[in-house]
mmCIF file of C-alpha atoms in Angstrom:
data_model
loop_
_atom_site.group_PDB
_atom_site.id
_atom_site.type_symbol
_atom_site.label_atom_id
_atom_site.label_comp_id
_atom_site.label_asym_id
_atom_site.label_seq_id
_atom_site.Cartn_x
_atom_site.Cartn_y
_atom_site.Cartn_z
ATOM 1 C CA UNK N 181 -0.920 -59.245 32.081
ATOM 2 C CA UNK N 182 -4.357 -57.940 31.452
ATOM 3 C CA UNK N 183 -6.010 -60.853 33.134
ATOM 4 C CA UNK N 184 -3.801 -60.380 36.041
ATOM 5 C CA UNK N 185 -5.024 -56.788 36.483
ATOM 6 C CA UNK N 186 -8.508 -57.463 36.059
ATOM 7 C CA UNK N 187 -8.404 -60.165 38.724
ATOM 8 C CA UNK N 188 -6.473 -57.780 40.900
ATOM 9 C CA UNK N 189 -9.137 -55.135 40.523
ATOM 10 C CA UNK N 190 -11.923 -57.880 41.448
ATOM 11 C CA UNK N 191 -9.832 -59.016 44.542
ATOM 12 C CA UNK N 192 -9.268 -55.195 45.506
ATOM 13 C CA UNK N 193 -13.185 -54.436 45.412
ATOM 14 C CA UNK N 194 -13.762 -57.663 47.636
ATOM 15 C CA UNK N 195 -11.311 -56.555 50.025
ATOM 16 C CA UNK N 196 -12.373 -52.832 49.937
ATOM 17 C CA UNK N 197 -16.050 -53.776 50.696
ATOM 18 C CA UNK N 198 -14.782 -55.776 53.633
ATOM 19 C CA UNK N 199 -12.596 -52.718 54.693
ATOM 20 C CA UNK N 200 -15.908 -50.637 54.584
ATOM 21 C CA UNK N 201 -17.538 -53.060 56.977
ATOM 22 C CA UNK N 202 -14.515 -52.588 59.302
ATOM 23 C CA UNK N 203 -14.557 -48.633 59.333
ATOM 24 C CA UNK N 204 -18.365 -48.196 59.366
ATOM 25 C CA UNK N 205 -18.754 -48.338 63.020
ATOM 26 C CA UNK N 206 -15.915 -45.812 63.664
ATOM 27 C CA UNK N 207 -17.315 -43.643 61.189
ATOM 28 C CA UNK N 208 -20.674 -43.757 62.734
ATOM 29 C CA UNK N 209 -19.264 -42.527 66.145
ATOM 30 C CA UNK N 210 -16.961 -40.241 64.596
ATOM 31 C CA UNK N 211 -19.901 -38.617 62.597
ATOM 32 C CA UNK N 212 -22.062 -38.420 65.613
ATOM 33 C CA UNK N 213 -19.891 -37.378 68.501
ATOM 34 C CA UNK N 214 -16.768 -36.251 66.803
ATOM 35 C CA UNK N 215 -14.715 -38.669 68.885
ATOM 36 C CA UNK N 216 -12.424 -41.194 67.276
ATOM 37 C CA UNK N 217 -12.775 -44.493 69.049
ATOM 38 C CA UNK N 218 -9.095 -45.765 69.324
ATOM 39 C CA UNK N 219 -10.442 -49.022 70.690
ATOM 40 C CA UNK N 220 -12.512 -49.870 67.766
ATOM 41 C CA UNK N 221 -10.047 -52.260 66.101
ATOM 42 C CA UNK N 222 -9.901 -54.367 69.291
ATOM 43 C CA UNK N 223 -13.646 -54.617 69.515
ATOM 44 C CA UNK N 224 -13.665 -56.252 65.993
ATOM 45 C CA UNK N 225 -10.902 -58.436 67.133
ATOM 46 C CA UNK N 226 -12.931 -59.459 70.341
ATOM 47 C CA UNK N 227 -15.797 -60.707 68.127
ATOM 48 C CA UNK N 228 -13.242 -62.842 66.196
ATOM 49 C CA UNK N 229 -11.964 -64.362 69.186
ATOM 50 C CA UNK N 230 -15.732 -65.128 70.174
ATOM 51 C CA UNK N 231 -16.106 -66.978 66.730
ATOM 52 C CA UNK N 232 -12.904 -69.000 67.458
ATOM 53 C CA UNK N 233 -14.367 -69.914 71.032
ATOM 54 C CA UNK N 234 -17.608 -71.101 69.330
ATOM 55 C CA UNK N 235 -15.768 -73.094 67.078
ATOM 56 C CA UNK N 236 -13.013 -74.570 69.051
ATOM 57 C CA UNK N 237 -14.920 -75.287 72.350
ATOM 58 C CA UNK N 238 -18.313 -75.964 71.119
ATOM 59 C CA UNK N 239 -17.981 -77.292 67.323
ATOM 60 C CA UNK N 240 -20.182 -74.499 66.051
ATOM 61 C CA UNK N 241 -19.905 -72.700 62.753
ATOM 62 C CA UNK N 242 -18.160 -69.259 63.377
ATOM 63 C CA UNK N 243 -21.379 -67.727 61.770
ATOM 64 C CA UNK N 244 -23.440 -69.043 64.702
ATOM 65 C CA UNK N 245 -21.259 -67.244 67.145
ATOM 66 C CA UNK N 246 -22.538 -63.719 65.560
ATOM 67 C CA UNK N 247 -25.341 -63.455 68.160
ATOM 68 C CA UNK N 248 -23.189 -63.835 70.937
ATOM 69 C CA UNK N 249 -20.526 -61.588 69.509
ATOM 70 C CA UNK N 250 -23.207 -59.045 68.755
ATOM 71 C CA UNK N 251 -24.236 -58.902 72.438
ATOM 72 C CA UNK N 252 -20.893 -58.825 73.921
ATOM 73 C CA UNK N 253 -19.093 -56.386 71.701
ATOM 74 C CA UNK N 254 -22.097 -54.106 71.569
ATOM 75 C CA UNK N 255 -22.342 -54.015 75.507
ATOM 76 C CA UNK N 256 -18.443 -53.441 75.597
ATOM 77 C CA UNK N 257 -18.927 -50.509 73.000
ATOM 78 C CA UNK N 258 -21.654 -48.921 75.313
ATOM 79 C CA UNK N 259 -19.483 -49.230 78.441
ATOM 80 C CA UNK N 260 -16.846 -47.299 76.331
ATOM 81 C CA UNK N 261 -19.206 -44.792 75.891
ATOM 82 C CA UNK N 262 -20.224 -44.359 79.542
ATOM 83 C CA UNK N 263 -16.623 -44.131 80.439
ATOM 84 C CA UNK N 264 -16.222 -41.409 77.587
ATOM 85 C CA UNK N 265 -19.054 -39.447 79.321
ATOM 86 C CA UNK N 266 -16.836 -39.099 82.720
ATOM 87 C CA UNK N 267 -14.548 -36.759 80.835
ATOM 88 C CA UNK N 268 -15.620 -33.238 81.526
ATOM 89 C CA UNK N 269 -12.855 -31.303 80.138
ATOM 90 C CA UNK N 270 -10.652 -31.277 76.823
ATOM 91 C CA UNK N 271 -12.921 -34.109 75.814
ATOM 92 C CA UNK N 272 -11.430 -34.339 72.166
ATOM 93 C CA UNK N 273 -7.715 -35.062 73.313
ATOM 94 C CA UNK N 274 -8.744 -36.924 76.570
ATOM 95 C CA UNK N 275 -11.128 -39.112 74.631
ATOM 96 C CA UNK N 276 -8.087 -40.133 72.439
ATOM 97 C CA UNK N 277 -6.178 -40.899 75.452
ATOM 98 C CA UNK N 278 -8.943 -42.795 77.103
ATOM 99 C CA UNK N 279 -9.999 -45.074 74.286
ATOM 100 C CA UNK N 280 -6.395 -45.698 73.241
ATOM 101 C CA UNK N 281 -5.871 -47.028 76.974
ATOM 102 C CA UNK N 282 -9.176 -49.077 76.509
ATOM 103 C CA UNK N 283 -7.685 -50.718 73.479
ATOM 104 C CA UNK N 284 -4.320 -51.687 75.186
ATOM 105 C CA UNK N 285 -6.504 -53.260 78.067
ATOM 106 C CA UNK N 286 -8.670 -55.169 75.576
ATOM 107 C CA UNK N 287 -5.490 -56.484 73.877
ATOM 108 C CA UNK N 288 -4.027 -57.513 76.963
ATOM 109 C CA UNK N 289 -7.325 -59.176 78.187
ATOM 110 C CA UNK N 290 -7.185 -61.076 74.985
ATOM 111 C CA UNK N 291 -3.773 -62.072 75.240
ATOM 112 C CA UNK N 292 -4.313 -63.455 78.664
ATOM 113 C CA UNK N 293 -7.551 -65.470 77.665
ATOM 114 C CA UNK N 294 -6.586 -66.765 74.371
ATOM 115 C CA UNK N 295 -2.733 -66.287 74.305
ATOM 116 C CA UNK N 296 -0.685 -65.045 71.478
ATOM 117 C CA UNK N 297 -1.187 -68.063 68.968
ATOM 118 C CA UNK N 298 -2.227 -67.186 65.773
ATOM 119 C CA UNK N 299 -5.791 -68.639 65.216
ATOM 120 C CA UNK N 300 -7.989 -69.466 62.177
ATOM 121 C CA UNK N 301 -11.185 -71.404 61.033
ATOM 122 C CA UNK N 302 -11.028 -74.679 60.425
ATOM 123 C CA UNK N 303 -14.077 -74.829 58.278
ATOM 124 C CA UNK N 304 -12.999 -75.819 55.016
ATOM 125 C CA UNK N 305 -16.071 -74.166 53.118
ATOM 126 C CA UNK N 306 -14.905 -70.646 54.013
ATOM 127 C CA UNK N 307 -11.505 -71.415 52.059
ATOM 128 C CA UNK N 308 -13.059 -73.212 49.042
ATOM 129 C CA UNK N 309 -12.762 -70.910 45.840
ATOM 130 C CA UNK N 310 -15.606 -69.060 44.352
ATOM 131 C CA UNK N 311 -15.461 -68.686 40.690
ATOM 132 C CA UNK N 312 -17.434 -66.243 38.868
ATOM 133 C CA UNK N 313 -17.724 -66.376 34.870
ATOM 134 C CA UNK N 314 -14.819 -68.574 34.890
ATOM 135 C CA UNK N 315 -12.495 -65.560 35.164
ATOM 136 C CA UNK N 316 -12.692 -64.184 38.648
ATOM 137 C CA UNK N 317 -11.325 -66.192 41.672
ATOM 138 C CA UNK N 318 -11.821 -65.565 45.424
ATOM 139 C CA UNK N 319 -12.490 -67.406 48.612
ATOM 140 C CA UNK N 320 -16.043 -67.886 49.907
ATOM 141 C CA UNK N 321 -14.999 -66.148 52.823
ATOM 142 C CA UNK N 322 -13.827 -63.163 50.932
ATOM 143 C CA UNK N 323 -17.161 -63.040 49.038
ATOM 144 C CA UNK N 324 -19.378 -63.255 52.116
ATOM 145 C CA UNK N 325 -17.308 -60.603 53.999
ATOM 146 C CA UNK N 326 -17.722 -58.298 50.803
ATOM 147 C CA UNK N 327 -21.518 -58.909 50.583
ATOM 148 C CA UNK N 328 -21.656 -58.335 54.435
ATOM 149 C CA UNK N 329 -19.606 -55.068 53.838
ATOM 150 C CA UNK N 330 -22.098 -53.774 51.094
ATOM 151 C CA UNK N 331 -25.424 -54.758 52.831
ATOM 152 C CA UNK N 332 -24.258 -53.068 56.249
ATOM 153 C CA UNK N 333 -23.386 -49.870 54.291
ATOM 154 C CA UNK N 334 -26.659 -49.819 52.560
ATOM 155 C CA UNK N 335 -28.561 -50.596 55.809
ATOM 156 C CA UNK N 336 -26.749 -47.934 57.955
ATOM 157 C CA UNK N 337 -27.478 -45.327 55.115
ATOM 158 C CA UNK N 338 -31.066 -46.242 55.118
ATOM 159 C CA UNK N 339 -31.456 -46.116 58.845
ATOM 160 C CA UNK N 340 -29.569 -42.712 59.180
ATOM 161 C CA UNK N 341 -31.860 -41.230 56.370
ATOM 162 C CA UNK N 342 -35.266 -43.030 56.575
ATOM 163 C CA UNK N 343 -35.612 -43.891 60.371
ATOM 164 C CA UNK N 344 -36.626 -41.533 63.280
ATOM 165 C CA UNK N 345 -33.798 -42.526 65.328
ATOM 166 C CA UNK N 346 -31.353 -42.210 62.555
ATOM 167 C CA UNK N 347 -32.577 -38.703 61.703
ATOM 168 C CA UNK N 348 -32.149 -37.772 65.513
ATOM 169 C CA UNK N 349 -28.593 -39.119 65.507
ATOM 170 C CA UNK N 350 -27.841 -36.773 62.496
ATOM 171 C CA UNK N 351 -29.551 -33.894 64.208
ATOM 172 C CA UNK N 352 -27.420 -34.522 67.556
ATOM 173 C CA UNK N 353 -24.394 -34.459 65.025
ATOM 174 C CA UNK N 354 -25.304 -31.286 63.346
ATOM 175 C CA UNK N 355 -26.293 -29.253 66.496
ATOM 176 C CA UNK N 356 -26.570 -30.713 69.873
ATOM 177 C CA UNK N 357 -28.442 -27.887 71.399
ATOM 178 C CA UNK N 358 -30.913 -27.500 68.637
ATOM 179 C CA UNK N 359 -31.486 -30.886 68.868
ATOM 180 C CA UNK N 360 -32.534 -30.699 72.345
ATOM 181 C CA UNK N 361 -34.960 -28.051 71.698
ATOM 182 C CA UNK N 362 -36.441 -30.455 69.250
ATOM 183 C CA UNK N 363 -37.082 -33.157 72.079
ATOM 184 C CA UNK N 364 -34.256 -35.286 71.221
ATOM 185 C CA UNK N 365 -32.318 -36.747 73.921
ATOM 186 C CA UNK N 366 -28.479 -36.505 72.988
ATOM 187 C CA UNK N 367 -27.537 -39.193 75.572
ATOM 188 C CA UNK N 368 -29.905 -41.859 74.178
ATOM 189 C CA UNK N 369 -28.723 -41.105 70.545
ATOM 190 C CA UNK N 370 -25.185 -41.467 71.608
ATOM 191 C CA UNK N 371 -25.725 -44.635 73.301
ATOM 192 C CA UNK N 372 -27.511 -45.939 70.243
ATOM 193 C CA UNK N 373 -24.486 -45.054 68.036
ATOM 194 C CA UNK N 374 -22.168 -46.922 70.217
ATOM 195 C CA UNK N 375 -24.437 -49.980 70.104
ATOM 196 C CA UNK N 376 -24.880 -49.929 66.445
ATOM 197 C CA UNK N 377 -21.156 -49.492 66.108
ATOM 198 C CA UNK N 378 -20.544 -52.392 68.351
ATOM 199 C CA UNK N 379 -23.004 -54.468 66.192
ATOM 200 C CA UNK N 380 -21.056 -53.487 63.135
ATOM 201 C CA UNK N 381 -17.949 -54.580 64.750
ATOM 202 C CA UNK N 382 -19.195 -57.917 65.737
ATOM 203 C CA UNK N 383 -20.094 -58.705 62.053
ATOM 204 C CA UNK N 384 -16.746 -57.467 61.004
ATOM 205 C CA UNK N 385 -14.902 -59.462 63.489
ATOM 206 C CA UNK N 386 -16.568 -62.732 62.652
ATOM 207 C CA UNK N 387 -15.960 -62.166 58.987
ATOM 208 C CA UNK N 388 -12.229 -61.523 59.810
ATOM 209 C CA UNK N 389 -11.874 -64.858 61.768
ATOM 210 C CA UNK N 390 -13.430 -66.695 58.739
ATOM 211 C CA UNK N 391 -11.340 -65.465 56.031
ATOM 212 C CA UNK N 392 -7.972 -64.283 57.658
ATOM 213 C CA UNK N 393 -6.053 -65.211 60.858
ATOM 214 C CA UNK N 394 -6.273 -63.189 63.995
ATOM 215 C CA UNK N 395 -3.854 -62.626 67.001
ATOM 216 C CA UNK N 396 -3.811 -59.955 69.640
ATOM 217 C CA UNK N 397 -1.805 -57.454 67.710
ATOM 218 C CA UNK N 398 -4.034 -57.312 64.921
ATOM 219 C CA UNK N 399 -6.467 -54.725 66.570
ATOM 220 C CA UNK N 400 -4.103 -51.660 66.274
ATOM 221 C CA UNK N 401 -3.764 -52.269 62.634
ATOM 222 C CA UNK N 402 -7.704 -52.466 62.245
ATOM 223 C CA UNK N 403 -8.027 -49.130 63.966
ATOM 224 C CA UNK N 404 -5.701 -47.459 61.839
ATOM 225 C CA UNK N 405 -7.272 -49.005 58.681
ATOM 226 C CA UNK N 406 -10.754 -47.671 59.884
ATOM 227 C CA UNK N 407 -9.400 -44.232 60.846
ATOM 228 C CA UNK N 408 -7.809 -43.770 57.340
ATOM 229 C CA UNK N 409 -11.001 -44.780 55.529
ATOM 230 C CA UNK N 410 -13.226 -42.615 57.796
ATOM 231 C CA UNK N 411 -11.200 -39.585 57.082
ATOM 232 C CA UNK N 412 -10.621 -40.346 53.501
ATOM 233 C CA UNK N 413 -14.562 -40.652 53.154
ATOM 234 C CA UNK N 414 -15.434 -37.228 54.671
ATOM 235 C CA UNK N 415 -17.200 -36.443 57.803
ATOM 236 C CA UNK N 416 -20.451 -38.188 57.886
ATOM 237 C CA UNK N 417 -20.595 -39.880 54.656
ATOM 238 C CA UNK N 418 -21.705 -43.418 54.723
ATOM 239 C CA UNK N 419 -21.459 -44.086 50.912
ATOM 240 C CA UNK N 420 -18.118 -42.330 51.160
ATOM 241 C CA UNK N 421 -16.935 -45.017 53.471
ATOM 242 C CA UNK N 422 -17.383 -47.731 50.741
ATOM 243 C CA UNK N 423 -15.862 -45.833 47.981
ATOM 244 C CA UNK N 424 -12.848 -44.823 50.088
ATOM 245 C CA UNK N 425 -12.567 -48.322 51.408
ATOM 246 C CA UNK N 426 -12.822 -49.655 47.800
ATOM 247 C CA UNK N 427 -10.215 -47.305 46.605
ATOM 248 C CA UNK N 428 -7.829 -48.298 49.312
ATOM 249 C CA UNK N 429 -8.544 -51.811 48.479
ATOM 250 C CA UNK N 430 -7.671 -51.688 44.791
ATOM 251 C CA UNK N 431 -4.692 -49.657 45.400
ATOM 252 C CA UNK N 432 -3.289 -52.472 47.803
ATOM 253 C CA UNK N 433 -4.094 -55.112 45.453
ATOM 254 C CA UNK N 434 -2.758 -53.647 42.284
ATOM 255 C CA UNK N 435 0.538 -52.716 44.311
ATOM 256 C CA UNK N 436 0.739 -56.278 45.505
ATOM 257 C CA UNK N 437 0.335 -57.563 41.636
ATOM 258 C CA UNK N 438 2.483 -55.124 39.964
ATOM 259 C CA UNK N 439 5.181 -54.575 42.480
ATOM 260 C CA UNK N 440 5.601 -56.058 45.984
ATOM 261 C CA UNK N 441 3.099 -57.059 48.716
ATOM 262 C CA UNK N 442 5.203 -55.438 51.037
ATOM 263 C CA UNK N 443 4.226 -52.099 49.852
ATOM 264 C CA UNK N 444 0.618 -52.820 50.139
ATOM 265 C CA UNK N 445 0.308 -50.543 53.328
ATOM 266 C CA UNK N 446 2.334 -47.815 51.854
ATOM 267 C CA UNK N 447 -0.028 -47.712 48.881
ATOM 268 C CA UNK N 448 -3.101 -47.198 50.932
ATOM 269 C CA UNK N 449 -1.401 -44.424 52.971
ATOM 270 C CA UNK N 450 -0.205 -42.594 49.826
ATOM 271 C CA UNK N 451 -3.556 -42.589 48.408
ATOM 272 C CA UNK N 452 -4.984 -41.446 51.641
ATOM 273 C CA UNK N 453 -2.429 -38.531 51.645
ATOM 274 C CA UNK N 454 -3.197 -37.664 47.964
ATOM 275 C CA UNK N 455 -6.725 -37.311 48.280
ATOM 276 C CA UNK N 456 -6.472 -35.022 51.338
ATOM 277 C CA UNK N 457 -4.099 -32.769 49.720
ATOM 278 C CA UNK N 458 -6.445 -32.338 46.978
ATOM 279 C CA UNK N 459 -9.889 -32.565 48.835
ATOM 280 C CA UNK N 460 -9.036 -31.657 52.450
ATOM 281 C CA UNK N 461 -12.595 -32.602 53.690
ATOM 282 C CA UNK N 462 -12.602 -36.097 52.069
ATOM 283 C CA UNK N 463 -14.212 -37.673 49.124
ATOM 284 C CA UNK N 464 -17.672 -36.768 50.372
ATOM 285 C CA UNK N 465 -17.237 -34.387 53.257
ATOM 286 C CA UNK N 466 -18.413 -30.835 53.285
ATOM 287 C CA UNK N 467 -15.962 -28.136 54.075
ATOM 288 C CA UNK N 468 -16.724 -25.936 56.912
ATOM 289 C CA UNK N 469 -18.216 -22.607 56.377
ATOM 290 C CA UNK N 470 -16.251 -19.680 57.757
ATOM 291 C CA UNK N 471 -17.564 -16.101 58.592
#
C-alpha cells in the first residue's frame, strides 16, 4: 500500500505540473486585466487539433506542430482581446458573456472541421514507460508535459519580474492610470499578455494531444480546471499556480487510488472550496485593503 501511495503522489505531481501549464495563460490574463477568458480551454484544444492535423495529414511528430500552433493560437487569442476592447460598459460581466460565446463558437468550429471523433497520437514513443529509480512509473508524454509546465512557470515568473515588459504588465495590473503616467501604453501590454497566454495555451494543447485523447467537448472542462487553479493560487501569483495545480493533481490521484476514479473531479473541487474557506484570497493572493 505504501508503494502504491508513493506512486500516486508521483503521478499527482506530474499531472499537477501539466495542470499548471494549462492554467498559466488564464492566470496571466486574469492578473493583468481582471478578465476571465472563458474561451481559454478551447484555445488549448485548438492547439491539440493543430498537432493532430500535422501528424495525420503530413506525417509530422506532434512536437513539430508547435510553431504553427503558437502562431495560430496566439493570433486567435489577440483577436479575442480585440473583441473585448469593444466592450464599453459593465466590462466584467459582458466579458464573461463574450468569451463564453467565443468558446462555444470555437468548439463548433472544431466540430465542423475535425468532427466529434476522439483523437490521439499514433507516435508510440509518447506512450512508452518512463521509469525512475526502478520505483516511479509514468508515460514519457506525462513527464514531458510536466517538465514543460515547470519550465513555463519559471519562465513566466522570470519574465514578469525581470523584463521591462513584464514589469510594465504588472504596473498596468496594479494601477492602470499610474502606469500611463509612467509612459506605459496599457493597450500594448494587454495585447502582449493575450499573445503570451496564447503561446502558453499552444504548448499546453500540443502536450495534451501527445499524452491524452482530445475531442471537441474537452475545451470547457479545461477552462474550468484552469479557473479553479487560478483562483486557488491567488490573484497574480505565478508560483501559486504551480503549487495549487500540484495540490489538485495529488488530491485527484490519491482519490483515484484509494477510492474511485469517478470521484476525481469532486476531490479537486472539495480541495478548492476548503482552501477558499480558510484563505479567501487564495494560497498566495493578497487580501484587499479596506479603508
